[in-house]
CSV table of C-alpha atoms in Angstrom, one decimal:
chain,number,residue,atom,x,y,z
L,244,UNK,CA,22.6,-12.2,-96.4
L,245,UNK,CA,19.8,-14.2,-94.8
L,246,UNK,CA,16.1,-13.1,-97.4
L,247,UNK,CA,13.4,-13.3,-95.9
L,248,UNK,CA,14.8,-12.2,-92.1
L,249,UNK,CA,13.3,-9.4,-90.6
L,250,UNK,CA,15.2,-6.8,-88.5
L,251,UNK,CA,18.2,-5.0,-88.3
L,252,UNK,CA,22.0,-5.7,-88.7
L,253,UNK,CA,24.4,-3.1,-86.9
L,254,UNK,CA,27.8,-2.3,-88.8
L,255,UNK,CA,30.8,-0.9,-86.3
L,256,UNK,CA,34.0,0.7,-88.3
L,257,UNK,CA,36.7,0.5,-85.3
L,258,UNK,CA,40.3,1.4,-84.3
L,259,UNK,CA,43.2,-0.6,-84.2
L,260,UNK,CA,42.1,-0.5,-80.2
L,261,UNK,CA,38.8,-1.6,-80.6
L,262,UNK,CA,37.1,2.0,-79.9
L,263,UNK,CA,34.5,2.5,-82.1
L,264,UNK,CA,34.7,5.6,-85.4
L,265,UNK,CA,31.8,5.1,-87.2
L,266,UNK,CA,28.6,2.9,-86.1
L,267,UNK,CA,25.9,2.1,-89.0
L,268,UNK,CA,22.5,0.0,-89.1
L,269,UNK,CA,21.2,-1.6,-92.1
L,270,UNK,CA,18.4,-3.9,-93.1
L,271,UNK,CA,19.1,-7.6,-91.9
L,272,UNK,CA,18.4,-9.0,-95.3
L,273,UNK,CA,20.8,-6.9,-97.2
L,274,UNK,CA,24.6,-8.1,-97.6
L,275,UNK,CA,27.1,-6.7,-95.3
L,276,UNK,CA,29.6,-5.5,-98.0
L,277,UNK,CA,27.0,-2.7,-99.2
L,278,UNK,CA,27.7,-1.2,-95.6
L,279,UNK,CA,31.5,-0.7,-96.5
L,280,UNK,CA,31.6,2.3,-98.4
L,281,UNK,CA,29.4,4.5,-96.4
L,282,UNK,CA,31.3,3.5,-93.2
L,283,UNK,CA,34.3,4.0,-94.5
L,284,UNK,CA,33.2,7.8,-96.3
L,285,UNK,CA,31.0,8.6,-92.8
L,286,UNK,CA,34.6,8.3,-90.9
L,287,UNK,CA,36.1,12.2,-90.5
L,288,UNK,CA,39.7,12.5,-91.2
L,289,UNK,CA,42.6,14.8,-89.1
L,290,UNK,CA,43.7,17.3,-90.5
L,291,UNK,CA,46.8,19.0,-88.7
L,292,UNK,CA,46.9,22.5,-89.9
L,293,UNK,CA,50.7,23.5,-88.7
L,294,UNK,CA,51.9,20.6,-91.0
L,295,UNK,CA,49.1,20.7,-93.6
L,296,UNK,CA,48.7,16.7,-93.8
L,297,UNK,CA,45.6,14.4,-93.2
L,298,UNK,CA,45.3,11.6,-91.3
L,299,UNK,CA,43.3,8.9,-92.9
L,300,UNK,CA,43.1,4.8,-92.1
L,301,UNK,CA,46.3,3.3,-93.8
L,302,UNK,CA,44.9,-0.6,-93.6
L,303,UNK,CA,41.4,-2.0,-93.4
L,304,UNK,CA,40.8,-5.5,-91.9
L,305,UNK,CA,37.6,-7.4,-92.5
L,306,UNK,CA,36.3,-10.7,-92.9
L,307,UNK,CA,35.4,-12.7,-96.4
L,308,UNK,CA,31.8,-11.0,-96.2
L,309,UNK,CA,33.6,-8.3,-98.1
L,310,UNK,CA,35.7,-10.0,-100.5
L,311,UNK,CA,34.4,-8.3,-104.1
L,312,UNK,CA,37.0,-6.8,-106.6
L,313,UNK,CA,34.9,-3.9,-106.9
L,314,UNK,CA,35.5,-3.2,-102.9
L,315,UNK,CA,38.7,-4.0,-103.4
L,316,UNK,CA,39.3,-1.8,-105.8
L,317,UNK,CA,37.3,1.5,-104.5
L,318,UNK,CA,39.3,1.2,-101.7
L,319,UNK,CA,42.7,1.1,-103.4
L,320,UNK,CA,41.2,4.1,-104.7
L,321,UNK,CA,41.4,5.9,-101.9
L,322,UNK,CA,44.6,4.1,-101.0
L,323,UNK,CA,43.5,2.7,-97.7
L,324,UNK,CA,45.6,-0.9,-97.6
L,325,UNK,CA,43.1,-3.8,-97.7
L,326,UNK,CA,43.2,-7.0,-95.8
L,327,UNK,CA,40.3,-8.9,-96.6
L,328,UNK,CA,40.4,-12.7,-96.4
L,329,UNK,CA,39.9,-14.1,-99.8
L,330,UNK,CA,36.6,-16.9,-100.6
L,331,UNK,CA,38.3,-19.7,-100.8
L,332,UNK,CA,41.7,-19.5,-100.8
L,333,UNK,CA,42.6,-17.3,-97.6
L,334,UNK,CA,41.3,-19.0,-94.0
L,335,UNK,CA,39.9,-16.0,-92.1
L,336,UNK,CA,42.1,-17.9,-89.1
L,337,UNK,CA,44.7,-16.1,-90.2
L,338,UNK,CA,43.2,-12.9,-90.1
L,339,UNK,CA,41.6,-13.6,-86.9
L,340,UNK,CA,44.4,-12.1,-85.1
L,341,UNK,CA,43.0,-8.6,-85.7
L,342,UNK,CA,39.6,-9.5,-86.0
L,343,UNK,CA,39.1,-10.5,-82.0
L,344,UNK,CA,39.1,-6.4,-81.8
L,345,UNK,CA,35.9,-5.9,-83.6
L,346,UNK,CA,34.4,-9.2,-81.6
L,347,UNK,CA,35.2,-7.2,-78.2
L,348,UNK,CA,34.0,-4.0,-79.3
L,349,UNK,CA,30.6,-5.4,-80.8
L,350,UNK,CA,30.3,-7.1,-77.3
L,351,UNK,CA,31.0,-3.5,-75.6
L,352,UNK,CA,27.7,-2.2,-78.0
L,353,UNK,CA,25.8,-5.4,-77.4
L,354,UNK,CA,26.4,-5.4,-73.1
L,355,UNK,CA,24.0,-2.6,-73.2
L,356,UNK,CA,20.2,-3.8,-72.9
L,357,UNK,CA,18.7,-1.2,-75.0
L,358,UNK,CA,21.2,-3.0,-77.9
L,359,UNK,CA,21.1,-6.5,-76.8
L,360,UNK,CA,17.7,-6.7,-78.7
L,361,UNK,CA,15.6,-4.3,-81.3
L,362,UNK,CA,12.9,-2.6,-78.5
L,363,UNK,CA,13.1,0.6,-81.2
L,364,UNK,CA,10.5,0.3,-83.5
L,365,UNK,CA,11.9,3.1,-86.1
L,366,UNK,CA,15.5,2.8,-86.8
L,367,UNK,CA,16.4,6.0,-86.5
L,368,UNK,CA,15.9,5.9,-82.7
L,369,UNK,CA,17.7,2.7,-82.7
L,370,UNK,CA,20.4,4.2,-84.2
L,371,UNK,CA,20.8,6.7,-81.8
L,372,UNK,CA,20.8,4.5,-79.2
L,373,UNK,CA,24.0,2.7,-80.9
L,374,UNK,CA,25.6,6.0,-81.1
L,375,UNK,CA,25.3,6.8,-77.3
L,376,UNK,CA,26.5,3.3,-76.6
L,377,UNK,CA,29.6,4.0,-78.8
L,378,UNK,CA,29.9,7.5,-77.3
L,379,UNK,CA,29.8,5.7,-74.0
L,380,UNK,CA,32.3,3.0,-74.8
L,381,UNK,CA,34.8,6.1,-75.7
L,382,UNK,CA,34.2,8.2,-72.6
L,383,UNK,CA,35.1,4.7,-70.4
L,384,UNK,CA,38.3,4.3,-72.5
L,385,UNK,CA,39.2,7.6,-72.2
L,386,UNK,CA,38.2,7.4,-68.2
L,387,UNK,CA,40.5,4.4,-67.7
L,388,UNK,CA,43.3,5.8,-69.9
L,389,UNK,CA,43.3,8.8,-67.2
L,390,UNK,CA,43.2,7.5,-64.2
């Protein structure tokens, strides 16, 4: 959380493979673990209707920015498994074997210029830039996975 900094902090909820679900932009002076729960509620579940079951995440990684018992505990809750590094006891090094997929895929949303820095002056148009560029990053994925 940095007080006094103006601007705006994008929040990227990604596969195992780095595409991105759910894409999210907040004020940059607000902490990064009130982001969590509307990411994670703003990402649609399958549903398979021949076999009546729903397919929601089964682990969430993330860094010690969201190391709080109540997060913790809201997301046992909705029995998603978490693996969040703990402040001071767990080095994030260890987690940092997963974590390189979120570095690439915030990369991916930064490489376009309209992202690299704020031009948008409301958010909501900022926003749906970041949502084309994540729509983008998809349809290249899917594109390369094709041919």
């Amino acid at each position: 959380m940095d007080r006094g900094k103006p601007g705006s902090k994008m929040h990227v909820l990604s596969d195992a493979n780095g595409l991105p679900l759910v894409v999210g932009l907040s004020a940059a002076n607000t902490h990064d673990s009130q982001a969590l729960k509307p990411m994670v509620l703003g990402h649609q579940t399958r549903h398979d209707p021949h076999r009546g079951r729903h397919f929601k995440p089964r682990r969430l990684h993330a860094d010690k920015t969201y190391d709080s018992p109540e997060l913790r505990k809201w997301l046992r809750g909705k029995r998603i498994g978490v693996r969040i590094a703990r402040k001071g006891i767990e080095s994030s090094e260890r987690l940092g074997r997963r974590r390189w997929v979120i570095e690439r895929t915030m990369s991916w949303l930064t490489g376009y210029r309209r992202l690299n820095h704020r031009y948008e002056r409301h958010p909501r148009n900022y926003l749906a830039f970041l949502g084309l560029a994540a729509a983008l990053c998809c349809y290249k994925r899917l594109v390369r996975i094709t041919t």
